[in-house]
Coordinates of N, CA and C in Angstrom, one line a residue:
M847 N 0.7 -1.3 0.0 CA -0.2 -0.5 0.3 C 0.5 1.2 0.3
A848 N 0.5 2.4 -0.8 CA 1.1 3.5 -1.2 C 1.5 4.1 0.3
D849 N 2.5 4.7 0.8 CA 2.5 6.0 1.6 C 1.8 7.0 1.5
Y850 N 0.4 7.5 2.3 CA -0.4 8.7 2.5 C 0.6 9.7 3.5
F851 N 0.3 10.9 2.6 CA 0.6 12.1 3.0 C -0.2 13.6 3.6
N852 N 0.0 13.9 4.5 CA -1.1 14.6 5.3 C -0.6 16.0 4.8
I853 N -1.5 16.6 3.8 CA -1.5 18.0 2.9 C -1.5 18.8 4.3
D854 N -2.7 18.3 5.3 CA -2.6 19.9 5.9 C -1.1 20.0 6.5
A855 N -0.7 19.2 7.4 CA 0.7 19.2 7.8 C 2.0 19.8 6.9
I856 N 1.9 19.2 5.5 CA 2.9 19.6 5.2 C 2.5 21.3 4.6
L857 N 1.1 22.1 4.4 CA 0.7 23.0 4.3 C 1.8 24.3 6.0
A858 N 1.4 23.6 6.9 CA 1.7 23.5 8.5 C 3.0 24.6 8.5
S859 N 3.9 23.2 8.0 CA 5.3 23.9 7.5 C 5.7 24.7 6.8
Q860 N 5.2 25.3 6.0 CA 4.7 26.5 4.9 C 4.5 27.7 5.3
E861 N 5.3 28.1 6.0 CA 4.9 29.3 7.1 C 4.9 30.7 5.7
D862 N 5.7 30.5 4.6 CA 5.4 31.8 3.3 C 4.7 31.0 2.5
V863 N 3.5 30.2 2.7 CA 2.8 29.7 1.9 C 1.4 30.7 1.6
P864 N 0.9 31.6 0.8 CA 0.0 31.8 0.6 C -1.4 31.4 1.4
V865 N -2.2 32.5 1.9 CA -3.7 31.9 2.5 C -4.6 31.2 1.1
H866 N -4.8 32.0 0.8 CA -5.8 31.0 -0.5 C -5.2 30.2 -0.6
L867 N -3.7 29.7 -0.5 CA -3.4 28.7 -1.8 C -3.5 27.2 -0.6
K868 N -3.4 27.6 1.0 CA -3.5 27.0 2.2 C -5.0 26.4 1.6
T869 N -6.1 27.9 1.5 CA -7.6 27.4 1.7 C -8.1 25.9 0.8
S870 N -6.8 25.8 -0.6 CA -7.5 25.9 -2.0 C -7.3 24.1 -1.8
L871 N -6.0 24.1 -1.1 CA -5.7 22.5 -0.7 C -6.1 21.7 0.3
S872 N -6.2 23.3 1.4 CA -6.7 22.1 2.7 C -8.5 20.6 2.7
H873 N -9.3 21.1 1.6 CA -9.9 19.9 1.1 C -9.5 19.0 0.7
C874 N -8.3 18.9 -0.1 CA -7.9 17.8 -0.1 C -7.4 16.6 0.9
G875 N -7.4 16.2 2.0 CA -7.3 15.8 2.8 C -5.5 14.7 2.4
Y876 N -6.1 14.0 1.7 CA -5.0 13.2 1.9 C -4.0 13.0 0.2
L877 N -2.4 12.7 0.2 CA -1.7 12.9 -1.4 C -0.7 11.2 -1.6
S878 N -1.1 10.8 -2.3 CA 0.2 9.6 -2.3 C 0.6 9.6 -3.8
S879 N 1.3 8.5 -3.7 CA 1.3 8.4 -5.3 C 0.4 8.0 -6.5
G880 N 0.0 7.3 -5.7 CA -1.3 6.8 -6.5 C -2.3 7.2 -6.1
F881 N -2.4 8.5 -5.5 CA -3.8 9.5 -5.3 C -3.5 10.8 -5.6
A882 N -4.3 11.8 -6.3 CA -4.4 12.9 -5.5 C -4.9 13.7 -6.3
A883 N -5.3 15.1 -5.5 CA -6.5 15.8 -6.2 C -5.8 17.1 -5.3
S884 N -6.2 18.0 -6.5 CA -6.0 19.8 -6.1 C -7.1 20.6 -6.6
N885 N -7.1 21.5 -6.2 CA -8.3 22.4 -6.9 C -7.0 23.4 -7.1
S886 N -7.0 24.1 -8.1 CA -6.4 25.0 -9.3 C -6.3 26.5 -10.0
D887 N -8.1 26.3 -9.1 CA -8.4 26.9 -9.4 C -8.3 28.8 -9.0
E888 N -7.6 28.8 -8.1 CA -6.6 29.6 -8.0 C -5.7 29.9 -7.8
M889 N -5.0 28.8 -8.7 CA -3.5 28.6 -8.8 C -3.3 29.5 -9.8
G890 N -2.2 30.5 -9.6 CA -1.5 30.8 -11.1 C -0.6 29.8 -12.0
A891 N -0.4 29.6 -13.1 CA 0.8 28.9 -13.7 C 1.7 28.5 -13.5
D892 N 2.2 30.0 -13.2 CA 3.3 29.8 -12.9 C 3.8 29.2 -11.6
D893 N 2.8 29.1 -10.9 CA 3.2 28.1 -9.5 C 2.6 26.9 -9.4
L894 N 2.6 25.7 -10.3 CA 2.5 24.6 -11.2 C 3.0 24.5 -11.5
V895 N 3.5 23.0 -11.0 CA 3.9 22.3 -11.9 C 3.5 20.7 -12.7
V896 N 3.6 19.6 -13.2 CA 3.1 18.7 -13.3 C 3.7 17.4 -12.1
A897 N 3.1 16.6 -11.8 CA 4.1 15.6 -10.9 C 3.0 14.6 -11.5
E898 N 3.9 13.0 -11.5 CA 2.8 12.4 -12.5 C 2.9 10.7 -11.0
G899 N 1.6 10.0 -10.4 CA 2.1 9.4 -9.2 C 2.1 8.0 -10.1
D900 N 1.0 7.2 -9.9 CA 0.2 5.9 -10.4 C -0.8 5.6 -11.2
N901 N -0.6 5.7 -12.5 CA -2.1 5.9 -13.1 C -2.5 7.6 -12.9
V902 N -2.1 8.8 -12.7 CA -2.2 9.4 -12.2 C -1.8 11.1 -12.5
T903 N -2.5 12.2 -13.1 CA -0.8 12.6 -13.6 C -2.0 14.4 -12.9
V904 N -0.8 15.0 -11.9 CA -2.2 15.9 -11.2 C -0.9 17.3 -10.9
Y905 N -1.5 19.0 -10.9 CA -0.3 19.4 -11.3 C -0.5 19.4 -9.5
L906 N 0.8 19.9 -9.2 CA 0.4 21.0 -7.3 C 1.6 21.8 -7.8
P907 N 1.7 22.8 -6.6 CA 2.4 23.8 -6.4 C 3.5 23.3 -6.2
I908 N 4.2 24.2 -6.5 CA 5.8 24.3 -6.3 C 5.9 23.7 -5.4
F909 N 5.7 24.4 -3.9 CA 5.6 24.0 -2.4 C 5.5 22.9 -2.1
L910 N 4.5 22.1 -2.7 CA 4.1 20.5 -2.2 C 4.7 19.9 -2.9
A911 N 4.7 19.7 -4.6 CA 5.9 19.5 -5.4 C 7.1 19.1 -4.8
A912 N 8.1 20.0 -3.8 CA 8.9 19.6 -3.5 C 8.9 19.1 -2.0
A913 N 7.8 19.2 -1.7 CA 7.9 18.6 -1.0 C 7.5 17.8 -0.6
L914 N 7.3 16.6 -1.5 CA 6.9 15.7 -1.9 C 7.2 15.2 -2.9
E915 N 8.6 15.0 -3.3 CA 9.7 15.0 -4.6 C 10.3 13.7 -4.3
N916 N 9.9 13.2 -3.2 CA 11.0 11.6 -2.7 C 10.2 10.4 -2.9
H917 N 8.6 11.1 -3.5 CA 7.5 10.3 -3.2 C 6.8 10.3 -4.6
V918 N 6.7 11.2 -5.2 CA 5.9 10.9 -6.5 C 7.6 12.1 -7.7
S919 N 7.1 11.3 -8.6 CA 7.7 12.0 -10.0 C 7.8 13.0 -10.5
I920 N 8.7 14.4 -10.7 CA 8.3 15.5 -10.9 C 9.3 15.9 -11.8
Q921 N 8.3 16.1 -12.5 CA 8.7 16.9 -14.2 C 8.8 17.9 -14.9

């Protein structure tokens, strides 16, 4: 079974993350290499990178992708 990561915990450790990103991502709950969800409505293209997990492609803000880079393949 894939490891799961608590997005709220990751966000809490990022002091410089804009409040709107924390709000947008807080509903996601958990993220793993096999499952991911994010609300990109309020994120600009410059804030996003592509991450590919197991049969899923997701858009993550750069700070979150960096926090998870050891767990998903960052392009």
